[in-house]
CSV table of C-alpha atoms in Angstrom, one decimal:
chain,number,residue,atom,x,y,z
E,274,GLN,CA,209.9,20.2,17.1
E,275,VAL,CA,209.2,22.1,13.9
E,276,GLN,CA,211.9,21.3,11.4
E,277,LEU,CA,212.8,20.7,7.8
E,278,VAL,CA,215.3,18.0,7.0
E,279,GLN,CA,216.9,17.9,3.5
E,280,SER,CA,218.5,15.1,1.6
E,281,GLY,CA,222.3,14.7,1.5
E,282,ALA,CA,225.0,16.2,-0.6
E,283,GLU,CA,225.2,15.4,-4.2
E,284,VAL,CA,227.9,15.4,-6.9
E,285,LYS,CA,226.6,15.7,-10.4
E,286,ASN,CA,228.0,15.7,-14.0
E,287,PRO,CA,227.2,18.7,-16.2
E,288,GLY,CA,223.9,18.1,-18.1
E,289,ALA,CA,222.5,15.8,-15.3
E,290,SER,CA,219.5,16.4,-13.2
E,291,LEU,CA,219.1,16.9,-9.5
E,292,LYS,CA,216.3,16.2,-7.1
E,293,VAL,CA,216.5,17.5,-3.5
E,294,SER,CA,214.0,16.5,-0.9
E,295,CYS,CA,212.8,18.5,2.1
E,296,LYS,CA,210.9,16.6,4.8
E,297,ALA,CA,208.7,18.6,7.2
E,298,SER,CA,207.8,17.6,10.7
E,299,GLY,CA,206.2,19.2,13.7
E,300,TYR,CA,203.6,21.2,11.9
E,301,THR,CA,200.8,20.8,9.3
E,302,PHE,CA,202.7,20.4,6.0
E,303,THR,CA,199.9,21.6,3.9
E,304,GLY,CA,199.4,24.8,5.9
E,305,TYR,CA,202.5,26.7,4.8
E,306,TYR,CA,204.3,27.4,1.6
E,307,ILE,CA,207.7,25.8,1.0
E,308,GLN,CA,210.3,28.2,-0.5
E,309,TRP,CA,213.5,27.2,-2.2
E,310,VAL,CA,216.7,29.3,-2.0
E,311,ARG,CA,220.2,28.6,-3.2
E,312,GLN,CA,223.6,30.0,-2.4
E,313,ALA,CA,226.6,29.7,-4.6
E,314,PRO,CA,230.0,29.5,-2.9
E,315,GLY,CA,230.8,32.8,-1.2
E,316,GLN,CA,227.7,34.4,-2.7
E,317,GLY,CA,224.4,35.7,-1.4
E,318,LEU,CA,220.9,34.2,-1.3
E,319,GLU,CA,219.0,33.6,-4.5
E,320,TRP,CA,215.2,32.8,-4.4
E,321,MET,CA,214.3,30.0,-6.7
E,322,GLY,CA,210.6,29.6,-6.2
E,323,ARG,CA,207.8,28.5,-3.9
E,324,LEU,CA,205.5,25.5,-3.6
E,325,ASP,CA,202.0,25.4,-2.1
E,326,PRO,CA,202.0,21.9,-0.6
E,327,LYS,CA,198.2,22.0,-0.3
E,328,SER,CA,197.4,22.5,-4.0
E,329,GLY,CA,200.8,21.5,-5.6
E,330,ASP,CA,201.0,24.9,-7.3
E,331,ALA,CA,204.5,26.2,-7.8
E,332,ARG,CA,205.7,29.6,-8.8
E,333,LEU,CA,209.2,29.9,-10.1
E,334,ALA,CA,211.7,32.7,-10.4
E,335,GLN,CA,212.1,33.7,-14.0
E,336,ASN,CA,215.7,32.5,-14.1
E,337,PHE,CA,214.6,28.9,-13.4
E,338,GLN,CA,211.5,28.6,-15.5
E,339,GLY,CA,211.7,25.6,-17.7
E,340,ARG,CA,214.5,24.1,-15.7
E,341,VAL,CA,213.0,23.6,-12.3
E,342,ALA,CA,210.1,21.6,-11.0
E,343,MET,CA,208.7,21.8,-7.5
E,344,THR,CA,206.5,19.0,-6.3
E,345,ARG,CA,205.4,17.3,-3.1
E,346,ASP,CA,204.1,14.1,-1.6
E,347,THR,CA,201.7,15.0,1.2
E,348,SER,CA,201.5,11.4,2.4
E,349,ILE,CA,205.1,11.7,3.7
E,350,ASN,CA,205.2,15.5,4.3
E,351,THR,CA,208.0,16.0,1.8
E,352,ALA,CA,208.6,18.7,-0.9
E,353,TYR,CA,211.0,18.2,-3.8
E,354,MET,CA,212.9,20.5,-6.0
E,355,GLU,CA,214.2,19.1,-9.3
E,356,LEU,CA,216.7,21.0,-11.4
E,357,THR,CA,217.7,19.8,-14.9
E,358,SER,CA,220.5,20.5,-17.4
E,359,LEU,CA,223.0,21.2,-14.6
E,360,GLY,CA,225.9,23.4,-15.3
E,361,SER,CA,228.9,24.4,-13.2
E,362,ASP,CA,227.1,27.6,-12.1
E,363,ASP,CA,224.5,25.4,-10.4
E,364,THR,CA,227.1,24.4,-7.8
E,365,ALA,CA,225.6,25.8,-4.6
E,366,VAL,CA,223.9,25.0,-1.3
E,367,TYR,CA,220.2,24.5,-1.8
E,368,PHE,CA,217.9,25.4,1.0
E,369,CYS,CA,214.2,24.8,1.6
E,370,ALA,CA,212.4,27.0,4.0
E,371,ARG,CA,208.9,27.6,5.3
E,372,ASP,CA,207.2,30.9,5.1
E,373,TYR,CA,204.8,32.1,7.8
E,374,SER,CA,202.0,34.5,7.0
E,375,TYR,CA,201.9,35.8,10.6
E,376,TYR,CA,205.5,36.9,10.2
E,377,GLY,CA,204.7,38.8,7.0
E,378,TYR,CA,205.7,35.7,5.0
E,379,ALA,CA,209.2,35.7,6.4
E,380,PHE,CA,211.1,32.4,6.2
E,381,ASP,CA,211.0,31.2,9.7
E,382,ILE,CA,212.1,27.6,9.5
E,383,TRP,CA,215.0,26.5,7.2
E,384,GLY,CA,216.3,23.1,6.2
E,385,GLN,CA,220.0,22.4,6.9
E,386,GLY,CA,220.9,22.9,3.2
E,387,THR,CA,222.0,20.4,0.5
E,388,MET,CA,225.4,21.0,-1.0
E,389,VAL,CA,225.4,20.3,-4.7
E,390,SER,CA,228.6,20.1,-6.8
E,391,VAL,CA,228.5,20.0,-10.5
E,392,SER,CA,231.8,19.0,-12.1
E,393,SER,CA,233.0,16.7,-14.8
W,294,ASP,CA,211.6,42.7,-9.6
W,295,ILE,CA,212.3,44.6,-6.4
W,296,ARG,CA,216.0,45.2,-5.9
W,297,MET,CA,217.3,45.3,-2.4
W,298,THR,CA,220.5,47.2,-1.7
W,299,GLN,CA,222.4,46.8,1.6
W,300,SER,CA,225.2,48.9,2.9
W,301,PRO,CA,227.9,48.5,3.9
W,302,SER,CA,228.9,45.2,2.2
W,303,SER,CA,231.3,44.6,5.1
W,304,LEU,CA,231.8,46.1,8.5
W,305,SER,CA,234.4,45.8,11.2
W,306,ALA,CA,233.4,46.6,14.8
W,307,SER,CA,234.4,46.0,18.4
W,308,VAL,CA,232.7,44.2,21.2
W,309,GLY,CA,230.2,46.5,22.8
W,310,ASP,CA,229.8,48.7,19.8
W,311,ARG,CA,226.5,49.8,18.3
W,312,VAL,CA,226.3,48.7,14.6
W,313,THR,CA,223.8,49.8,12.0
W,314,ILE,CA,223.2,48.1,8.6
W,315,THR,CA,220.9,49.7,6.1
W,316,CYS,CA,218.7,48.2,3.4
W,317,ARG,CA,217.0,50.1,0.6
W,318,ALA,CA,214.3,48.8,-1.7
W,319,SER,CA,213.9,49.9,-5.3
W,320,GLU,CA,210.2,50.5,-4.7
W,321,THR,CA,208.0,50.7,-1.7
W,322,ILE,CA,207.5,47.5,0.2
W,323,ASN,CA,205.4,48.9,3.1
W,324,THR,CA,207.0,47.0,6.1
W,325,PHE,CA,207.4,43.6,4.4
W,326,LEU,CA,211.1,43.6,5.2
W,327,ASN,CA,212.9,40.8,7.1
W,328,TRP,CA,216.4,40.4,8.5
W,329,TYR,CA,218.4,37.2,8.7
W,330,GLN,CA,221.7,36.2,10.3
W,331,GLN,CA,223.8,33.6,8.6
W,332,LYS,CA,226.9,32.0,10.1
W,333,PRO,CA,229.4,30.1,8.0
W,334,GLY,CA,228.1,26.6,7.0
W,335,LYS,CA,224.7,27.2,8.4
W,336,ALA,CA,221.2,28.1,7.1
W,337,PRO,CA,220.0,31.7,7.5
W,338,ASN,CA,218.2,32.4,10.8
W,339,LEU,CA,215.3,34.9,10.9
W,340,LEU,CA,216.0,37.7,13.4
W,341,ILE,CA,213.4,40.4,12.6
W,342,TYR,CA,210.2,40.2,10.6
W,343,THR,CA,208.0,43.0,9.1
W,344,ALA,CA,210.7,45.6,9.7
W,345,SER,CA,210.7,45.9,13.4
W,346,ASN,CA,209.3,42.7,15.1
W,347,LEU,CA,211.9,40.7,17.0
W,348,ARG,CA,211.4,37.0,16.6
W,349,SER,CA,211.0,35.2,19.9
W,350,GLY,CA,214.3,34.0,21.3
W,351,VAL,CA,216.4,36.6,19.5
W,352,PRO,CA,218.4,38.8,21.9
W,353,SER,CA,217.0,42.2,22.5
W,354,ARG,CA,220.2,43.9,21.3
W,355,PHE,CA,218.9,43.4,17.8
W,356,SER,CA,216.3,45.9,16.5
W,357,GLY,CA,214.9,46.9,13.2
W,358,SER,CA,213.1,50.0,11.9
W,359,GLY,CA,211.9,51.6,8.7
W,360,SER,CA,209.0,51.5,6.2
W,361,GLY,CA,208.5,52.2,2.6
W,362,THR,CA,211.9,51.9,1.0
W,363,ASP,CA,214.5,52.5,3.7
W,364,PHE,CA,215.2,50.2,6.6
W,365,THR,CA,217.8,49.6,9.3
W,366,LEU,CA,219.1,46.8,11.4
W,367,THR,CA,220.8,47.8,14.6
W,368,ILE,CA,222.9,45.7,16.9
W,369,SER,CA,223.6,47.4,20.2
W,370,ASN,CA,226.3,46.1,22.5
W,371,LEU,CA,227.9,43.9,19.9
W,372,GLN,CA,228.9,40.4,21.1
W,373,PRO,CA,231.5,38.0,19.6
W,374,GLU,CA,228.7,35.6,18.6
W,375,ASP,CA,227.2,38.2,16.3
W,376,ILE,CA,230.0,37.6,13.8
W,377,ALA,CA,227.9,36.6,10.7
W,378,THR,CA,226.6,37.8,7.4
W,379,TYR,CA,223.3,39.7,7.6
W,380,TYR,CA,220.7,39.7,4.8
W,381,CYS,CA,217.6,41.8,4.3
W,382,GLN,CA,214.7,40.4,2.3
W,383,GLN,CA,211.4,41.7,1.0
W,384,THR,CA,208.3,39.7,1.1
W,385,TYR,CA,206.0,42.3,-0.4
W,386,LYS,CA,206.1,40.9,-3.9
W,387,THR,CA,207.1,37.8,-5.8
W,388,PRO,CA,209.9,37.1,-6.6
W,389,ARG,CA,211.1,37.4,-3.0
W,390,THR,CA,214.5,39.1,-3.2
W,391,PHE,CA,217.4,39.5,-0.8
W,392,GLY,CA,220.0,42.1,-0.3
W,393,GLN,CA,223.6,41.1,-1.2
W,394,GLY,CA,224.5,40.7,2.4
W,395,THR,CA,226.6,42.6,5.0
W,396,LYS,CA,229.6,40.7,6.5
W,397,LEU,CA,230.2,41.7,10.1
W,398,GLU,CA,233.6,41.2,11.6
W,399,ILE,CA,234.8,41.9,15.1
Protein backbone atom coordinates (compact mmCIF):
# COMPACT_ATOMS: atom_id res chain seq x y z
CA GLN A 1 0.00 0.00 0.00
CA VAL A 2 0.98 3.64 -0.30
CA GLN A 3 3.10 4.59 2.68
CA LEU A 4 5.95 6.68 4.01
CA VAL A 5 8.20 5.09 6.62
CA GLN A 6 10.53 7.30 8.61
CA SER A 7 13.72 6.59 10.49
CA GLY A 8 13.71 6.04 14.22
CA ALA A 9 13.85 8.35 17.20
CA GLU A 10 17.01 10.33 17.86
CA VAL A 11 18.64 11.98 20.85
CA LYS A 12 21.05 14.75 20.00
CA ASN A 13 23.34 17.14 21.82
CA PRO A 14 22.97 20.88 21.26
CA GLY A 15 24.96 22.00 18.25
CA ALA A 16 24.77 18.60 16.54
CA SER A 17 23.13 17.78 13.24
CA LEU A 18 20.20 15.53 12.45
CA LYS A 19 19.25 13.58 9.35
CA VAL A 20 15.81 12.01 9.09
CA SER A 21 14.88 9.65 6.28
CA CYS A 22 11.49 9.07 4.71
CA LYS A 23 11.10 5.98 2.52
CA ALA A 24 8.23 5.91 0.06
CA SER A 25 6.53 2.80 -1.23
CA GLY A 26 3.42 1.90 -3.19
CA TYR A 27 3.54 4.83 -5.59
CA THR A 28 5.85 6.62 -8.03
CA PHE A 29 8.26 8.47 -5.74
CA THR A 30 9.19 11.09 -8.31
CA GLY A 31 5.58 11.96 -9.07
CA TYR A 32 4.72 13.77 -5.83
CA TYR A 33 6.36 16.41 -3.68
CA ILE A 34 7.53 15.42 -0.20
CA GLN A 35 6.68 17.91 2.51
CA TRP A 36 8.31 18.17 5.95
CA VAL A 37 6.38 19.31 9.02
CA ARG A 38 7.42 19.39 12.64
CA GLN A 39 5.51 19.50 15.90
CA ALA A 40 7.05 20.58 19.16
CA PRO A 41 5.69 18.93 22.32
CA GLY A 42 2.12 20.07 22.95
CA GLN A 43 2.26 22.49 20.03
CA GLY A 44 0.80 22.80 16.56
CA LEU A 45 2.09 21.88 13.12
CA GLU A 46 4.94 23.87 11.56
CA TRP A 47 5.70 23.56 7.86
CA MET A 48 9.44 23.30 7.19
CA GLY A 49 9.65 22.96 3.44
CA ARG A 50 9.11 20.72 0.47
CA LEU A 51 11.21 18.64 -1.87
CA ASP A 52 10.56 17.78 -5.49
CA PRO A 53 11.94 14.23 -5.71
CA LYS A 54 12.06 14.41 -9.52
CA SER A 55 14.35 17.44 -9.79
CA GLY A 56 15.82 17.54 -6.29
CA ASP A 57 14.63 21.14 -5.92
CA ALA A 58 13.78 22.15 -2.36
CA ARG A 59 11.88 25.14 -1.08
CA LEU A 60 12.29 25.97 2.60
CA ALA A 61 10.34 27.98 5.09
CA GLN A 62 12.16 31.19 5.93
CA ASN A 63 12.71 30.08 9.53
CA PHE A 64 14.82 27.17 8.34
CA GLN A 65 16.80 28.66 5.49
CA GLY A 66 20.51 28.11 6.02
CA ARG A 67 19.94 25.37 8.56
CA VAL A 68 17.94 22.74 6.66
CA ALA A 69 18.77 20.67 3.61
CA MET A 70 16.26 18.45 1.83
CA THR A 71 17.64 15.79 -0.47
CA ARG A 72 16.63 12.50 -1.99
CA ASP A 73 17.94 9.22 -3.39
CA THR A 74 15.64 8.11 -6.17
CA SER A 75 17.33 4.71 -6.42
CA ILE A 76 15.84 3.78 -3.04
CA ASN A 77 12.76 6.06 -3.08
CA THR A 78 13.93 7.92 -0.01
CA ALA A 79 13.83 11.58 0.98
CA TYR A 80 16.02 13.12 3.64
CA MET A 81 15.77 16.18 5.85
CA GLU A 82 18.96 17.39 7.52
CA LEU A 83 18.85 20.02 10.26
CA THR A 84 22.07 21.53 11.60
CA SER A 85 23.05 23.51 14.70
CA LEU A 86 20.39 21.88 16.84
CA GLY A 87 19.03 23.70 19.84
CA SER A 88 16.61 22.66 22.55
CA ASP A 89 13.78 24.31 20.62
CA ASP A 90 14.33 21.78 17.83
CA THR A 91 12.97 19.06 20.12
CA ALA A 92 9.94 17.90 18.18
CA VAL A 93 8.34 15.17 16.15
CA TYR A 94 9.33 15.50 12.50
CA PHE A 95 6.91 14.28 9.86
CA CYS A 96 7.27 13.77 6.15
CA ALA A 97 4.14 13.81 4.02
CA ARG A 98 3.16 13.55 0.38
CA ASP A 99 1.09 16.21 -1.27
CA TYR A 100 -1.43 15.33 -3.93
CA SER A 101 -2.31 17.81 -6.63
CA TYR A 102 -5.73 16.20 -7.21
CA TYR A 103 -6.54 17.05 -3.60
CA GLY A 104 -5.51 20.68 -4.01
CA TYR A 105 -2.03 19.80 -2.75
CA ALA A 106 -3.34 18.55 0.58
CA PHE A 107 -1.02 16.21 2.44
CA ASP A 108 -2.69 12.85 1.92
CA ILE A 109 -0.06 10.39 3.14
CA TRP A 110 2.06 10.96 6.24
CA GLY A 111 5.01 9.17 7.74
CA GLN A 112 4.69 7.90 11.29
CA GLY A 113 6.88 10.70 12.63
CA THR A 114 10.40 10.79 14.04
CA MET A 115 10.82 11.98 17.61
CA VAL A 116 13.91 14.09 18.10
CA SER A 117 15.12 15.16 21.51
CA VAL A 118 17.86 17.76 21.85
CA SER A 119 19.42 17.84 25.27
CA SER A 120 22.80 18.00 26.89
CA ASP B 1 2.76 34.48 4.84
CA ILE B 2 -0.91 33.60 5.09
CA ARG B 3 -2.02 33.39 8.69
CA MET B 4 -4.66 30.80 9.58
CA THR B 5 -6.75 31.43 12.70
CA GLN B 6 -8.96 28.70 14.14
CA SER B 7 -11.65 29.03 16.73
CA PRO B 8 -12.27 27.86 19.29
CA SER B 9 -8.93 26.61 20.59
CA SER B 10 -10.70 23.94 22.59
CA LEU B 11 -14.18 22.60 22.69
CA SER B 12 -16.12 20.25 24.93
CA ALA B 13 -19.13 18.46 23.50
CA SER B 14 -21.29 15.41 24.08
CA VAL B 15 -21.81 12.28 22.02
CA GLY B 16 -24.45 12.99 19.39
CA ASP B 17 -23.79 16.75 19.30
CA ARG B 18 -23.19 18.81 16.20
CA VAL B 19 -19.83 20.58 16.42
CA THR B 20 -18.52 23.43 14.28
CA ILE B 21 -14.92 24.63 14.06
CA THR B 22 -14.06 27.75 12.11
CA CYS B 23 -10.91 28.76 10.28
CA ARG B 24 -10.12 32.19 8.90
CA ALA B 25 -7.34 33.03 6.47
CA SER B 26 -5.57 36.39 6.55
CA GLU B 27 -6.09 36.73 2.80
CA THR B 28 -8.17 34.96 0.21
CA ILE B 29 -7.21 31.34 -0.48
CA ASN B 30 -10.01 30.44 -2.88
CA THR B 31 -10.95 26.91 -1.69
CA PHE B 32 -7.40 25.68 -1.02
CA LEU B 33 -8.30 24.78 2.54
CA ASN B 34 -7.83 21.36 4.10
CA TRP B 35 -8.82 19.83 7.43
CA TYR B 36 -6.81 17.26 9.37
CA GLN B 37 -7.55 15.19 12.44
CA GLN B 38 -4.69 14.31 14.79
CA LYS B 39 -4.95 11.85 17.65
CA PRO B 40 -2.32 11.76 20.41
CA GLY B 41 0.94 10.18 19.32
CA LYS B 42 -0.19 9.86 15.71
CA ALA B 43 0.41 11.68 12.46
CA PRO B 44 -2.29 14.01 11.18
CA ASN B 45 -4.91 12.42 8.96
CA LEU B 46 -6.49 14.26 6.06
CA LEU B 47 -10.28 14.50 6.40
CA ILE B 48 -11.38 17.16 3.92
CA TYR B 49 -9.56 18.75 1.00
CA THR B 50 -10.31 21.87 -1.02
CA ALA B 51 -12.75 23.12 1.60
CA SER B 52 -15.61 20.71 1.08
CA ASN B 53 -14.42 17.43 -0.44
CA LEU B 54 -14.58 14.45 1.88
CA ARG B 55 -11.66 12.12 1.49
CA SER B 56 -12.59 8.56 0.68
CA GLY B 57 -13.08 6.48 3.81
CA VAL B 58 -13.82 9.42 6.08
CA PRO B 59 -17.22 9.14 7.78
CA SER B 60 -19.96 11.27 6.27
CA ARG B 61 -20.62 12.98 9.60
CA PHE B 62 -17.64 15.18 8.72
CA SER B 63 -18.29 18.05 6.33
CA GLY B 64 -16.59 21.26 5.29
CA SER B 65 -17.66 24.51 3.70
CA GLY B 66 -16.45 27.96 2.82
CA SER B 67 -14.39 29.86 0.30
CA GLY B 68 -12.26 32.97 0.20
CA THR B 69 -11.23 33.58 3.79
CA ASP B 70 -13.82 31.87 5.99
CA PHE B 71 -14.25 28.13 6.40
CA THR B 72 -15.97 25.67 8.69
CA LEU B 73 -15.58 22.04 9.66
CA THR B 74 -18.74 20.43 10.98
CA ILE B 75 -19.01 17.13 12.77
CA SER B 76 -22.59 15.96 13.08
CA ASN B 77 -23.59 13.21 15.50
CA LEU B 78 -20.30 13.37 17.40
CA GLN B 79 -18.77 9.99 18.26
CA PRO B 80 -16.29 9.08 21.03
CA GLU B 81 -13.62 8.29 18.42
CA ASP B 82 -13.75 11.90 17.22
CA ILE B 83 -11.73 12.99 20.27
CA ALA B 84 -8.73 14.63 18.62
CA THR B 85 -7.16 17.91 17.66
CA TYR B 86 -8.28 19.37 14.35
CA TYR B 87 -6.13 21.57 12.12
CA CYS B 88 -6.94 23.63 9.08
CA GLN B 89 -4.26 24.25 6.45
CA GLN B 90 -4.01 26.42 3.38
CA THR B 91 -2.32 25.13 0.24
CA TYR B 92 -2.96 28.24 -1.86
CA LYS B 93 0.49 29.73 -1.35
CA THR B 94 3.89 28.71 -0.05
CA PRO B 95 4.69 28.57 2.82
CA ARG B 96 1.89 26.15 3.57
CA THR B 97 0.46 27.25 6.89
CA PHE B 98 -1.68 25.58 9.51
CA GLY B 99 -4.13 26.89 12.03
CA GLN B 100 -3.15 26.55 15.68
CA GLY B 101 -5.50 23.63 16.21
CA THR B 102 -8.79 22.95 17.98
CA LYS B 103 -8.75 20.35 20.72
CA LEU B 104 -12.05 18.51 20.89
CA GLU B 105 -13.04 16.80 24.10
CA ILE B 106 -16.10 14.76 24.84
